[in-house]
Backbone atoms as SQL, in Angstrom:
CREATE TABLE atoms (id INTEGER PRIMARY KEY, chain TEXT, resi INTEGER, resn TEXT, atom TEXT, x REAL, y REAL, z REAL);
INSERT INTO atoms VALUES
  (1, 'A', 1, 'UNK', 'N', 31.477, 23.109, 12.346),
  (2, 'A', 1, 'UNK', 'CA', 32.091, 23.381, 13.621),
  (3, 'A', 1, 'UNK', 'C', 33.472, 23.978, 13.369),
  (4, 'A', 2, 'UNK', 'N', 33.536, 24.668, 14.116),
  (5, 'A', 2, 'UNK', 'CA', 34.918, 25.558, 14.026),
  (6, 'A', 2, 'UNK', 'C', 36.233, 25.002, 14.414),
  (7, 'A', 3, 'UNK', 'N', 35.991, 24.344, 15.831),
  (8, 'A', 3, 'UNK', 'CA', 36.789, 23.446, 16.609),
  (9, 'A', 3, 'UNK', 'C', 36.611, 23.614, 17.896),
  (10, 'A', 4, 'UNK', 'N', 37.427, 22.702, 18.562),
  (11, 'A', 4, 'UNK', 'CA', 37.452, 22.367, 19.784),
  (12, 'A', 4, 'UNK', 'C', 38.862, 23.178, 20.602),
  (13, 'A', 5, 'UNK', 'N', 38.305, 23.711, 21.657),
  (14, 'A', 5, 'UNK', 'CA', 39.461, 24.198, 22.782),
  (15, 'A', 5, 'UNK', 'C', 39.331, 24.003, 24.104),
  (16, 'A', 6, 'UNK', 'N', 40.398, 23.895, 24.801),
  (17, 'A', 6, 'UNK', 'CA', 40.224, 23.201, 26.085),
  (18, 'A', 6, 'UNK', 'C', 41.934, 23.710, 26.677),
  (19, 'A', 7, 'UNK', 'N', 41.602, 23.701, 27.638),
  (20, 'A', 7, 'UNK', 'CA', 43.305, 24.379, 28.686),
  (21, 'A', 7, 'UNK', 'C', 44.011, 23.391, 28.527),
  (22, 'A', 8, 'UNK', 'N', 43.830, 22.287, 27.803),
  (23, 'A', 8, 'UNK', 'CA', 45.267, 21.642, 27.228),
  (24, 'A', 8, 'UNK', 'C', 45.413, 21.741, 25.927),
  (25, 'A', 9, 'UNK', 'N', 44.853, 22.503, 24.916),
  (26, 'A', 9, 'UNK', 'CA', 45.087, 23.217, 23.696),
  (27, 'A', 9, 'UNK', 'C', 43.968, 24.359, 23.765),
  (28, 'A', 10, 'UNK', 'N', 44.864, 25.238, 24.441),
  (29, 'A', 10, 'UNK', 'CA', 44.162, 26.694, 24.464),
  (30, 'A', 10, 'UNK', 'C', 43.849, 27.828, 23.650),
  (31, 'A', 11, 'UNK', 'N', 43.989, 27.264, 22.015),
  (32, 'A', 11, 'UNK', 'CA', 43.928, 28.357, 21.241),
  (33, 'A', 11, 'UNK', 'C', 43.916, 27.422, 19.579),
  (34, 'A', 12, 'UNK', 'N', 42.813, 28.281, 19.176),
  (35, 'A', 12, 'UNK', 'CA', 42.479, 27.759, 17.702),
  (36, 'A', 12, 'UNK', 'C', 42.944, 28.993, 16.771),
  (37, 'A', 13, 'UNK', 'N', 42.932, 28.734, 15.516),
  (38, 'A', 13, 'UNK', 'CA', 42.929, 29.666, 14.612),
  (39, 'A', 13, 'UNK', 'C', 42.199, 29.213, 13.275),
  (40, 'A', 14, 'UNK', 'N', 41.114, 29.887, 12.461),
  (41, 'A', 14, 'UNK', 'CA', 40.388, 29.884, 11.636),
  (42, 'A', 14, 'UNK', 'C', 40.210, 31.414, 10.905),
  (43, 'A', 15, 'UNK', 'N', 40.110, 31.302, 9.535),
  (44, 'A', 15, 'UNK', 'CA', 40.352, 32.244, 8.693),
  (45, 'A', 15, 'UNK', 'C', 40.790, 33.517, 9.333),
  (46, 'A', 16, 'UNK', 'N', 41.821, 33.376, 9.404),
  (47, 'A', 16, 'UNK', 'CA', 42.710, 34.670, 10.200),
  (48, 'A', 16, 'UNK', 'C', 42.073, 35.468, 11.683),
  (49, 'A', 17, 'UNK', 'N', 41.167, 34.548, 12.177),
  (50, 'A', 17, 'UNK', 'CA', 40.696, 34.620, 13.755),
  (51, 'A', 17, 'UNK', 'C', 41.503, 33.965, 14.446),
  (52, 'A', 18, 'UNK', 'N', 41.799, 34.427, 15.811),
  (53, 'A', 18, 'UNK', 'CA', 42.036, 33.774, 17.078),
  (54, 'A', 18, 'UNK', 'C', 41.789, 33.382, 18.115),
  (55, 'A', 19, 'UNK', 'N', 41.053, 31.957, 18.754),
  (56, 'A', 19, 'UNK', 'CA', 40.133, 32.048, 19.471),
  (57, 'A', 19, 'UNK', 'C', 40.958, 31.296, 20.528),
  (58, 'A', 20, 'UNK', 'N', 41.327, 31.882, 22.245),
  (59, 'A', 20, 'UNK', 'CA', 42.001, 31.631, 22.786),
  (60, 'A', 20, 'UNK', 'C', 41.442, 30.866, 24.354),
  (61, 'A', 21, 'UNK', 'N', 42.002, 30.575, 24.943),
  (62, 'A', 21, 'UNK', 'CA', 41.708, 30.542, 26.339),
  (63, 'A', 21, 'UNK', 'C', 42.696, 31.286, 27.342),
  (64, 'A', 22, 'UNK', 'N', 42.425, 32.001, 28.185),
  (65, 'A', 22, 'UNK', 'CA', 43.957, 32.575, 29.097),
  (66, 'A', 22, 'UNK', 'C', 42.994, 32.584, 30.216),
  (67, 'A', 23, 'UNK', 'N', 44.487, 31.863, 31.422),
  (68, 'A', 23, 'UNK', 'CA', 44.017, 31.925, 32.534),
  (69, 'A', 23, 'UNK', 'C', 44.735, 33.008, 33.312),
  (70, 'A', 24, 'UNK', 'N', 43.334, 34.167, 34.163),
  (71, 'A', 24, 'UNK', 'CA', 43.831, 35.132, 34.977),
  (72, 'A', 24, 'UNK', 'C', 43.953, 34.817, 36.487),
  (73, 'A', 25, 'UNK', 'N', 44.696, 34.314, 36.916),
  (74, 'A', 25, 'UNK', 'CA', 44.457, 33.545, 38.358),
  (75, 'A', 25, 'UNK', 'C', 43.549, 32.876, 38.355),
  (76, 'A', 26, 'UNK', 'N', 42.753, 32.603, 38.901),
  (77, 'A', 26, 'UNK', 'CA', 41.255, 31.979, 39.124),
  (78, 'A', 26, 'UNK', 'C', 40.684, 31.618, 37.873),
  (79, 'A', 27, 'UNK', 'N', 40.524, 32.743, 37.334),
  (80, 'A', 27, 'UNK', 'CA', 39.675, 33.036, 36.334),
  (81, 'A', 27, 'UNK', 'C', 39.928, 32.462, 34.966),
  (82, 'A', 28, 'UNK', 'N', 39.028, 31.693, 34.287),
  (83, 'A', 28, 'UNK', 'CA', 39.483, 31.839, 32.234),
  (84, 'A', 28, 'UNK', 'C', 38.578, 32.615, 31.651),
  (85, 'A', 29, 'UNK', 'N', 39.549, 33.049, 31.140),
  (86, 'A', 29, 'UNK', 'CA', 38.836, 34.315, 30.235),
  (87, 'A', 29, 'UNK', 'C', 38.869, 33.349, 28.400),
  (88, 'A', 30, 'UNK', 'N', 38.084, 33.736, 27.325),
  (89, 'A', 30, 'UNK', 'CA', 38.321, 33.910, 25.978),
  (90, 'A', 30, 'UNK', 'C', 38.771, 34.855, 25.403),
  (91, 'A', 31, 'UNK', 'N', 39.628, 34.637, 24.443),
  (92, 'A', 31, 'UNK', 'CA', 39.960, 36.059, 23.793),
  (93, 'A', 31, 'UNK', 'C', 39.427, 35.675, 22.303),
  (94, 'A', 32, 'UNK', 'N', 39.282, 36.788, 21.685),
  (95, 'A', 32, 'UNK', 'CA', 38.948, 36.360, 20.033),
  (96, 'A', 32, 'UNK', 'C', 39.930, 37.644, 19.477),
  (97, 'A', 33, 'UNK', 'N', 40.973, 37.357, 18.912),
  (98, 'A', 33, 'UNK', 'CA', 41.549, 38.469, 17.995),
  (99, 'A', 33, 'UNK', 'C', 41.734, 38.150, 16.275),
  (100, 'A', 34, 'UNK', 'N', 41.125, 39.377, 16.270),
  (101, 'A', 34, 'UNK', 'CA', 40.898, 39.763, 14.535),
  (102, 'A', 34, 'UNK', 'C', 42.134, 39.714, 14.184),
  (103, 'A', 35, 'UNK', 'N', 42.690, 38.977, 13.455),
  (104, 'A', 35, 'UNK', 'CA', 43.869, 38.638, 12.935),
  (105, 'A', 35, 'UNK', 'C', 43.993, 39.507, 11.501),
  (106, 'A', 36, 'UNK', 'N', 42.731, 39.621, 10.262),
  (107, 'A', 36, 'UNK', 'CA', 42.672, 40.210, 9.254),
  (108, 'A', 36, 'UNK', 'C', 42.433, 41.810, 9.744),
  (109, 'A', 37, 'UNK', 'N', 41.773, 42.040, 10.457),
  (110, 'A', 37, 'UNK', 'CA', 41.600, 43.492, 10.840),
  (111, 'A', 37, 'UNK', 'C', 43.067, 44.603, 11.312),
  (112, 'A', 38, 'UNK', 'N', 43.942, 43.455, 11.380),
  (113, 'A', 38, 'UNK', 'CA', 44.187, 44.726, 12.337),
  (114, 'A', 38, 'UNK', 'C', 44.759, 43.960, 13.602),
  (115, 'A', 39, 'UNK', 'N', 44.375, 43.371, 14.251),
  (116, 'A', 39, 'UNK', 'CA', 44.325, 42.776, 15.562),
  (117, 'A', 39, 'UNK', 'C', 43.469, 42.890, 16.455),
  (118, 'A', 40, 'UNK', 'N', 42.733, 44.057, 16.779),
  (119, 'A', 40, 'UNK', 'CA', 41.559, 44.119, 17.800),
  (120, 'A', 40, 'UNK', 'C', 41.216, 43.162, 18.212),
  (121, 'A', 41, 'UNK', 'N', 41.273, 42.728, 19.433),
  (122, 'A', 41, 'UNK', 'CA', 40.724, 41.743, 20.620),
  (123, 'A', 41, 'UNK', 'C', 39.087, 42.025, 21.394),
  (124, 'A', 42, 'UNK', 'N', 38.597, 40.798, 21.652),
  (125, 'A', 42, 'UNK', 'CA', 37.565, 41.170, 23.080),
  (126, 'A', 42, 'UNK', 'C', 37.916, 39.918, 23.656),
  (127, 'A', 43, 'UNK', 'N', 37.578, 40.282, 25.240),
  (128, 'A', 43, 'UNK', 'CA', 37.981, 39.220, 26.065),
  (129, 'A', 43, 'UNK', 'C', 36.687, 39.235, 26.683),
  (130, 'A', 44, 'UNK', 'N', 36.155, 37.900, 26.858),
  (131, 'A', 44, 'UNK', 'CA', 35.151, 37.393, 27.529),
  (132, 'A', 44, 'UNK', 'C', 35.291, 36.798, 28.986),
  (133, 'A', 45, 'UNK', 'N', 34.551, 36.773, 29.756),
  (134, 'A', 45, 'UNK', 'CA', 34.948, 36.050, 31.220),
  (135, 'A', 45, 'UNK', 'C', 34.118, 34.714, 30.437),
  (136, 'A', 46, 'UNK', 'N', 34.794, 33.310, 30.596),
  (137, 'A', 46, 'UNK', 'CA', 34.431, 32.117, 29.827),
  (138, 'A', 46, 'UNK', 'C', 32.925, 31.822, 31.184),
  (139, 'A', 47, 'UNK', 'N', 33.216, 31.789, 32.385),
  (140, 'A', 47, 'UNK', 'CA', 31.755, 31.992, 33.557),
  (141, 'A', 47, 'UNK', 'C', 30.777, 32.316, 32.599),
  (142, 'A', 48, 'UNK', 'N', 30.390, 33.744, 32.768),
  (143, 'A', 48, 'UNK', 'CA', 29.534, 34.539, 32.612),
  (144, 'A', 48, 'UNK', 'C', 29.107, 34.913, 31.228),
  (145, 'A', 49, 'UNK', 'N', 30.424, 34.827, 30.245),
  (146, 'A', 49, 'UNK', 'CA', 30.166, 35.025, 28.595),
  (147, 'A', 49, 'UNK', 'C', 30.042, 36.592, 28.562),
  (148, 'A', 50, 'UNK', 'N', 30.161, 37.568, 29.880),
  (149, 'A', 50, 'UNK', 'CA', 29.740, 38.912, 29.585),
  (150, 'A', 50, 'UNK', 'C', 31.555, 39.658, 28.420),
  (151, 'A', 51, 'UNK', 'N', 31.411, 40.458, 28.138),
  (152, 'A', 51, 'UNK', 'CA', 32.578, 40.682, 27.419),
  (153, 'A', 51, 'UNK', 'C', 33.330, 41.716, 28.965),
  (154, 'A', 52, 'UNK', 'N', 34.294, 41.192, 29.033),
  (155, 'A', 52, 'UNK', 'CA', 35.218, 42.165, 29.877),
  (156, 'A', 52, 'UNK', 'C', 36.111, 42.897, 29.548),
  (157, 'A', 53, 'UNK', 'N', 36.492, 42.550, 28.499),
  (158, 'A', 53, 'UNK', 'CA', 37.912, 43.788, 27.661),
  (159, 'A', 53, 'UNK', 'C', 38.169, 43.672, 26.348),
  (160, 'A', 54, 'UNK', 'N', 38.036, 45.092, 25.829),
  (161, 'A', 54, 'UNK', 'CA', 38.007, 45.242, 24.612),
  (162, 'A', 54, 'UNK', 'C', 39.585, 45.914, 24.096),
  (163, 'A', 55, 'UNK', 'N', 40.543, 45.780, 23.104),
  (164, 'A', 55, 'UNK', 'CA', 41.921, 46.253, 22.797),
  (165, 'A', 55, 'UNK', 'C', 41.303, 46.626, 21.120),
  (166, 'A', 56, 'UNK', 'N', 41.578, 47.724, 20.770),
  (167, 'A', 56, 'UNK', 'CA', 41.746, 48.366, 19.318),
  (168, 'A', 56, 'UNK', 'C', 43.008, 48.790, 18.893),
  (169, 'A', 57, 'UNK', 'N', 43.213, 48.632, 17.943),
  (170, 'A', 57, 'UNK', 'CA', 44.097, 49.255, 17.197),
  (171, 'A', 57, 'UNK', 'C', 44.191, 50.362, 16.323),
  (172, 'A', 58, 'UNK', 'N', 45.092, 51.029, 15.991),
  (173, 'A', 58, 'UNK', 'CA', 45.238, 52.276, 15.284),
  (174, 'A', 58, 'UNK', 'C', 45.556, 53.518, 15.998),
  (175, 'A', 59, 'UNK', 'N', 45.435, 54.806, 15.685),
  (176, 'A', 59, 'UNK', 'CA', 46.124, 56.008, 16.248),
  (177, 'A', 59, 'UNK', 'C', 44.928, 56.221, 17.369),
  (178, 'A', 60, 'UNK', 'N', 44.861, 56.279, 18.251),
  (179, 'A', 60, 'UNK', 'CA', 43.957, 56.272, 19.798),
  (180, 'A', 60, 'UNK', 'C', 43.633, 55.513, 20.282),
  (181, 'A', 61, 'UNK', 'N', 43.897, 54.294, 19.715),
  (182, 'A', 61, 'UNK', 'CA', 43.424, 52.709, 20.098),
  (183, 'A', 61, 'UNK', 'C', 44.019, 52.294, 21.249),
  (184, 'A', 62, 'UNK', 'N', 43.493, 52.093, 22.296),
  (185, 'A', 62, 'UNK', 'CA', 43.955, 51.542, 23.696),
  (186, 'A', 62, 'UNK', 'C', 43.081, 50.177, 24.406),
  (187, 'A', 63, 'UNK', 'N', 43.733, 49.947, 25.948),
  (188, 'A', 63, 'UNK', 'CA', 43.058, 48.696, 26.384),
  (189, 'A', 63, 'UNK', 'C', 41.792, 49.660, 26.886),
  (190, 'A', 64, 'UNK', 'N', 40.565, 48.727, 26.863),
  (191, 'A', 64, 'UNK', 'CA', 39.034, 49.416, 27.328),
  (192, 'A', 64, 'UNK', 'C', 38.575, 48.179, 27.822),
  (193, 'A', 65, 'UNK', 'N', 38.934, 48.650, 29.050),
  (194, 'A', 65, 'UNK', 'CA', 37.709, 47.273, 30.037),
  (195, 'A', 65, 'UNK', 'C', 37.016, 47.855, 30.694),
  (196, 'A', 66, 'UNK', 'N', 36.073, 46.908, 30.457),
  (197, 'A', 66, 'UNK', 'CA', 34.702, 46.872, 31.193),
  (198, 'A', 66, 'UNK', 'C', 34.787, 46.387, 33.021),
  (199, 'A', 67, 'UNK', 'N', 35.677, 45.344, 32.979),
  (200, 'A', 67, 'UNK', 'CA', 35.503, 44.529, 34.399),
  (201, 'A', 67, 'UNK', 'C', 37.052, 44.471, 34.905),
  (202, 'A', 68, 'UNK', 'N', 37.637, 44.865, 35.133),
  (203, 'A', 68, 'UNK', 'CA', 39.451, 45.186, 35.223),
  (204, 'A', 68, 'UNK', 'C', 39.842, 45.335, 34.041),
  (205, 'A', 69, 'UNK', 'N', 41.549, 45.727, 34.232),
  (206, 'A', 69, 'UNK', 'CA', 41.877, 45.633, 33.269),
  (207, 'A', 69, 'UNK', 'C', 43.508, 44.604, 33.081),
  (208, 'A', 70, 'UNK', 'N', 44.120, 44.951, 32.108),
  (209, 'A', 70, 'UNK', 'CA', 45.265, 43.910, 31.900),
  (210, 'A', 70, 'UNK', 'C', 45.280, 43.262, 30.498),
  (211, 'A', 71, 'UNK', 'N', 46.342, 42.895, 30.361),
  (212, 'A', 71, 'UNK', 'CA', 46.998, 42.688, 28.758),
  (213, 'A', 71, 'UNK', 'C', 46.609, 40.949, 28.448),
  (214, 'A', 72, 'UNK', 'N', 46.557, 41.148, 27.620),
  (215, 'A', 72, 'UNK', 'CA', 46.463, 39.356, 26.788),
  (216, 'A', 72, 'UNK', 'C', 47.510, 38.247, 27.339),
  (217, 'A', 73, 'UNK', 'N', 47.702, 37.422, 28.107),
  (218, 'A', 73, 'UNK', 'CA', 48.825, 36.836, 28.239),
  (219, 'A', 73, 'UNK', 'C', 49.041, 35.288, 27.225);
């Protein structure tokens, strides 16, 4: 098991992953950022599990959502 997260410890870290919780109003989303890569993110709606926003890094790398958009908080 990797570990446990919950909105009163909203964020793990394992071999240079980041596995988060953020709340968008209403909503909790997951984030997972590649910590060894680079940073690249996807954000999940924690509901539905569909992926809603994807962030890359490097020279053209921008925010790409699927379901709104908006930054990591």
């Amino acid at each position: 098991m990797l570990g446990a997260i919950d909105l009163r410890h909203p964020s793990a870290v394992h071999d240079g992953w980041t596995y988060k919780l953020v709340r968008d109003g209403e909503r909790v989303k997951f984030a997972v950022i590649d910590g060894r890569g680079g940073g690249s993110s996807w954000v999940y709606d924690f509901g539905s599990g569909k992926l809603v926003e994807t962030y890359g890094v490097g020279a053209g790398a921008g925010a790409r959502a699927g379901a709104g958009s908006g930054g990591l908080r």
